[in-house]
Amino acid sequence: MGKKIEISGTWEGHSHKVDVHLPLILFEDSGSQVVYCPALDVSGYGKSEDEAFESFEICLDEFFRYTINKNTFRAELQRLGWVC
């Protein structure tokens, strides 16, 4: 089993702001470090924990940008089991 951690912060886009407090799991898979957020089904990976977190930040940013831009943010959260 991986190491469980939490992140908190604020994501800011053009005219949107999202406060986040998310559980993450850090684990190794086939020699790579992986950061996974089950609440959003978003992950990042790299050779080190630092690389995995950098990759995760990019993927999380893309998740917010894409879903907000396409106006599917709420629907995606609901698909993932969130109550909105």
mmCIF file of C-alpha atoms in Angstrom:
data_model
loop_
_atom_site.group_PDB
_atom_site.id
_atom_site.type_symbol
_atom_site.label_atom_id
_atom_site.label_comp_id
_atom_site.label_asym_id
_atom_site.label_seq_id
_atom_site.Cartn_x
_atom_site.Cartn_y
_atom_site.Cartn_z
ATOM 1 C CA MET A 1 0.000 0.000 0.000
ATOM 2 C CA GLY A 2 1.164 3.519 -0.731
ATOM 3 C CA LYS A 3 1.724 6.514 1.478
ATOM 4 C CA LYS A 4 -1.406 8.629 2.042
ATOM 5 C CA ILE A 5 -1.046 12.405 2.065
ATOM 6 C CA GLU A 6 -3.281 15.438 1.556
ATOM 7 C CA ILE A 7 -2.848 18.641 -0.386
ATOM 8 C CA SER A 8 -4.579 21.962 0.087
ATOM 9 C CA GLY A 9 -4.463 25.104 -1.963
ATOM 10 C CA THR A 10 -6.164 27.223 -4.549
ATOM 11 C CA TRP A 11 -6.192 26.714 -8.300
ATOM 12 C CA GLU A 12 -6.761 29.889 -10.304
ATOM 13 C CA GLY A 13 -7.720 30.059 -13.964
ATOM 14 C CA HIS A 14 -8.736 32.999 -16.124
ATOM 15 C CA SER A 15 -11.856 33.967 -14.223
ATOM 16 C CA HIS A 16 -12.240 30.927 -11.986
ATOM 17 C CA LYS A 17 -10.893 29.978 -8.599
ATOM 18 C CA VAL A 18 -11.132 26.509 -7.030
ATOM 19 C CA ASP A 19 -10.179 25.812 -3.408
ATOM 20 C CA VAL A 20 -8.907 22.262 -3.082
ATOM 21 C CA HIS A 21 -8.311 19.883 -0.213
ATOM 22 C CA LEU A 22 -7.618 16.466 -1.709
ATOM 23 C CA PRO A 23 -6.330 13.104 -0.487
ATOM 24 C CA LEU A 24 -3.448 11.639 -2.493
ATOM 25 C CA ILE A 25 -1.698 8.292 -2.565
ATOM 26 C CA LEU A 26 2.019 8.075 -3.342
ATOM 27 C CA PHE A 27 3.281 4.668 -4.476
ATOM 28 C CA GLU A 28 5.828 2.932 -6.693
ATOM 29 C CA ASP A 29 4.845 1.120 -9.885
ATOM 30 C CA SER A 30 7.371 -0.600 -12.146
ATOM 31 C CA GLY A 31 10.199 1.593 -10.855
ATOM 32 C CA SER A 32 8.296 4.878 -11.196
ATOM 33 C CA GLN A 33 6.881 7.018 -8.409
ATOM 34 C CA VAL A 34 3.162 7.716 -8.820
ATOM 35 C CA VAL A 35 0.956 10.356 -7.200
ATOM 36 C CA TYR A 36 -2.727 9.450 -7.507
ATOM 37 C CA CYS A 37 -5.816 11.420 -6.472
ATOM 38 C CA PRO A 38 -8.723 8.949 -6.280
ATOM 39 C CA ALA A 39 -11.239 11.754 -5.667
ATOM 40 C CA LEU A 40 -10.578 13.160 -9.163
ATOM 41 C CA ASP A 41 -9.004 10.111 -10.840
ATOM 42 C CA VAL A 42 -5.930 12.204 -11.699
ATOM 43 C CA SER A 43 -2.347 10.965 -11.459
ATOM 44 C CA GLY A 44 1.215 11.939 -12.219
ATOM 45 C CA TYR A 45 4.433 9.947 -12.301
ATOM 46 C CA GLY A 46 8.191 10.310 -12.450
ATOM 47 C CA LYS A 47 11.528 8.805 -11.496
ATOM 48 C CA SER A 48 11.404 10.546 -8.107
ATOM 49 C CA GLU A 49 8.702 11.826 -5.761
ATOM 50 C CA ASP A 50 9.494 15.381 -6.870
ATOM 51 C CA GLU A 51 9.039 14.473 -10.553
ATOM 52 C CA ALA A 52 5.808 12.643 -9.742
ATOM 53 C CA PHE A 53 4.426 15.695 -7.917
ATOM 54 C CA GLU A 54 5.441 18.005 -10.778
ATOM 55 C CA SER A 55 3.675 15.689 -13.234
ATOM 56 C CA PHE A 56 0.624 15.514 -10.953
ATOM 57 C CA GLU A 57 0.412 19.325 -10.737
ATOM 58 C CA ILE A 58 0.421 19.555 -14.547
ATOM 59 C CA CYS A 59 -2.307 16.900 -14.843
ATOM 60 C CA LEU A 60 -4.423 18.500 -12.102
ATOM 61 C CA ASP A 61 -4.093 21.886 -13.809
ATOM 62 C CA GLU A 62 -5.217 20.309 -17.100
ATOM 63 C CA PHE A 63 -8.183 18.641 -15.369
ATOM 64 C CA PHE A 64 -9.397 21.985 -14.013
ATOM 65 C CA ARG A 65 -8.674 23.945 -17.212
ATOM 66 C CA TYR A 66 -10.353 21.407 -19.503
ATOM 67 C CA THR A 67 -13.473 20.730 -17.435
ATOM 68 C CA ILE A 68 -14.049 24.396 -16.625
ATOM 69 C CA ASN A 69 -13.433 25.464 -20.234
ATOM 70 C CA LYS A 70 -15.845 22.792 -21.547
ATOM 71 C CA ASN A 71 -18.345 23.603 -18.778
ATOM 72 C CA THR A 72 -18.266 19.970 -17.612
ATOM 73 C CA PHE A 73 -16.627 20.483 -14.203
ATOM 74 C CA ARG A 74 -19.775 19.796 -12.150
ATOM 75 C CA ALA A 75 -20.824 16.852 -14.353
ATOM 76 C CA GLU A 76 -17.348 15.321 -14.060
ATOM 77 C CA LEU A 77 -17.384 15.642 -10.285
ATOM 78 C CA GLN A 78 -20.803 13.985 -10.204
ATOM 79 C CA ARG A 79 -19.558 11.189 -12.463
ATOM 80 C CA LEU A 80 -16.759 10.632 -9.958
ATOM 81 C CA GLY A 81 -19.285 10.308 -7.116
ATOM 82 C CA TRP A 82 -19.237 13.832 -5.727
ATOM 83 C CA VAL A 83 -22.493 15.365 -4.506
ATOM 84 C CA CYS A 84 -22.800 18.866 -5.966
#
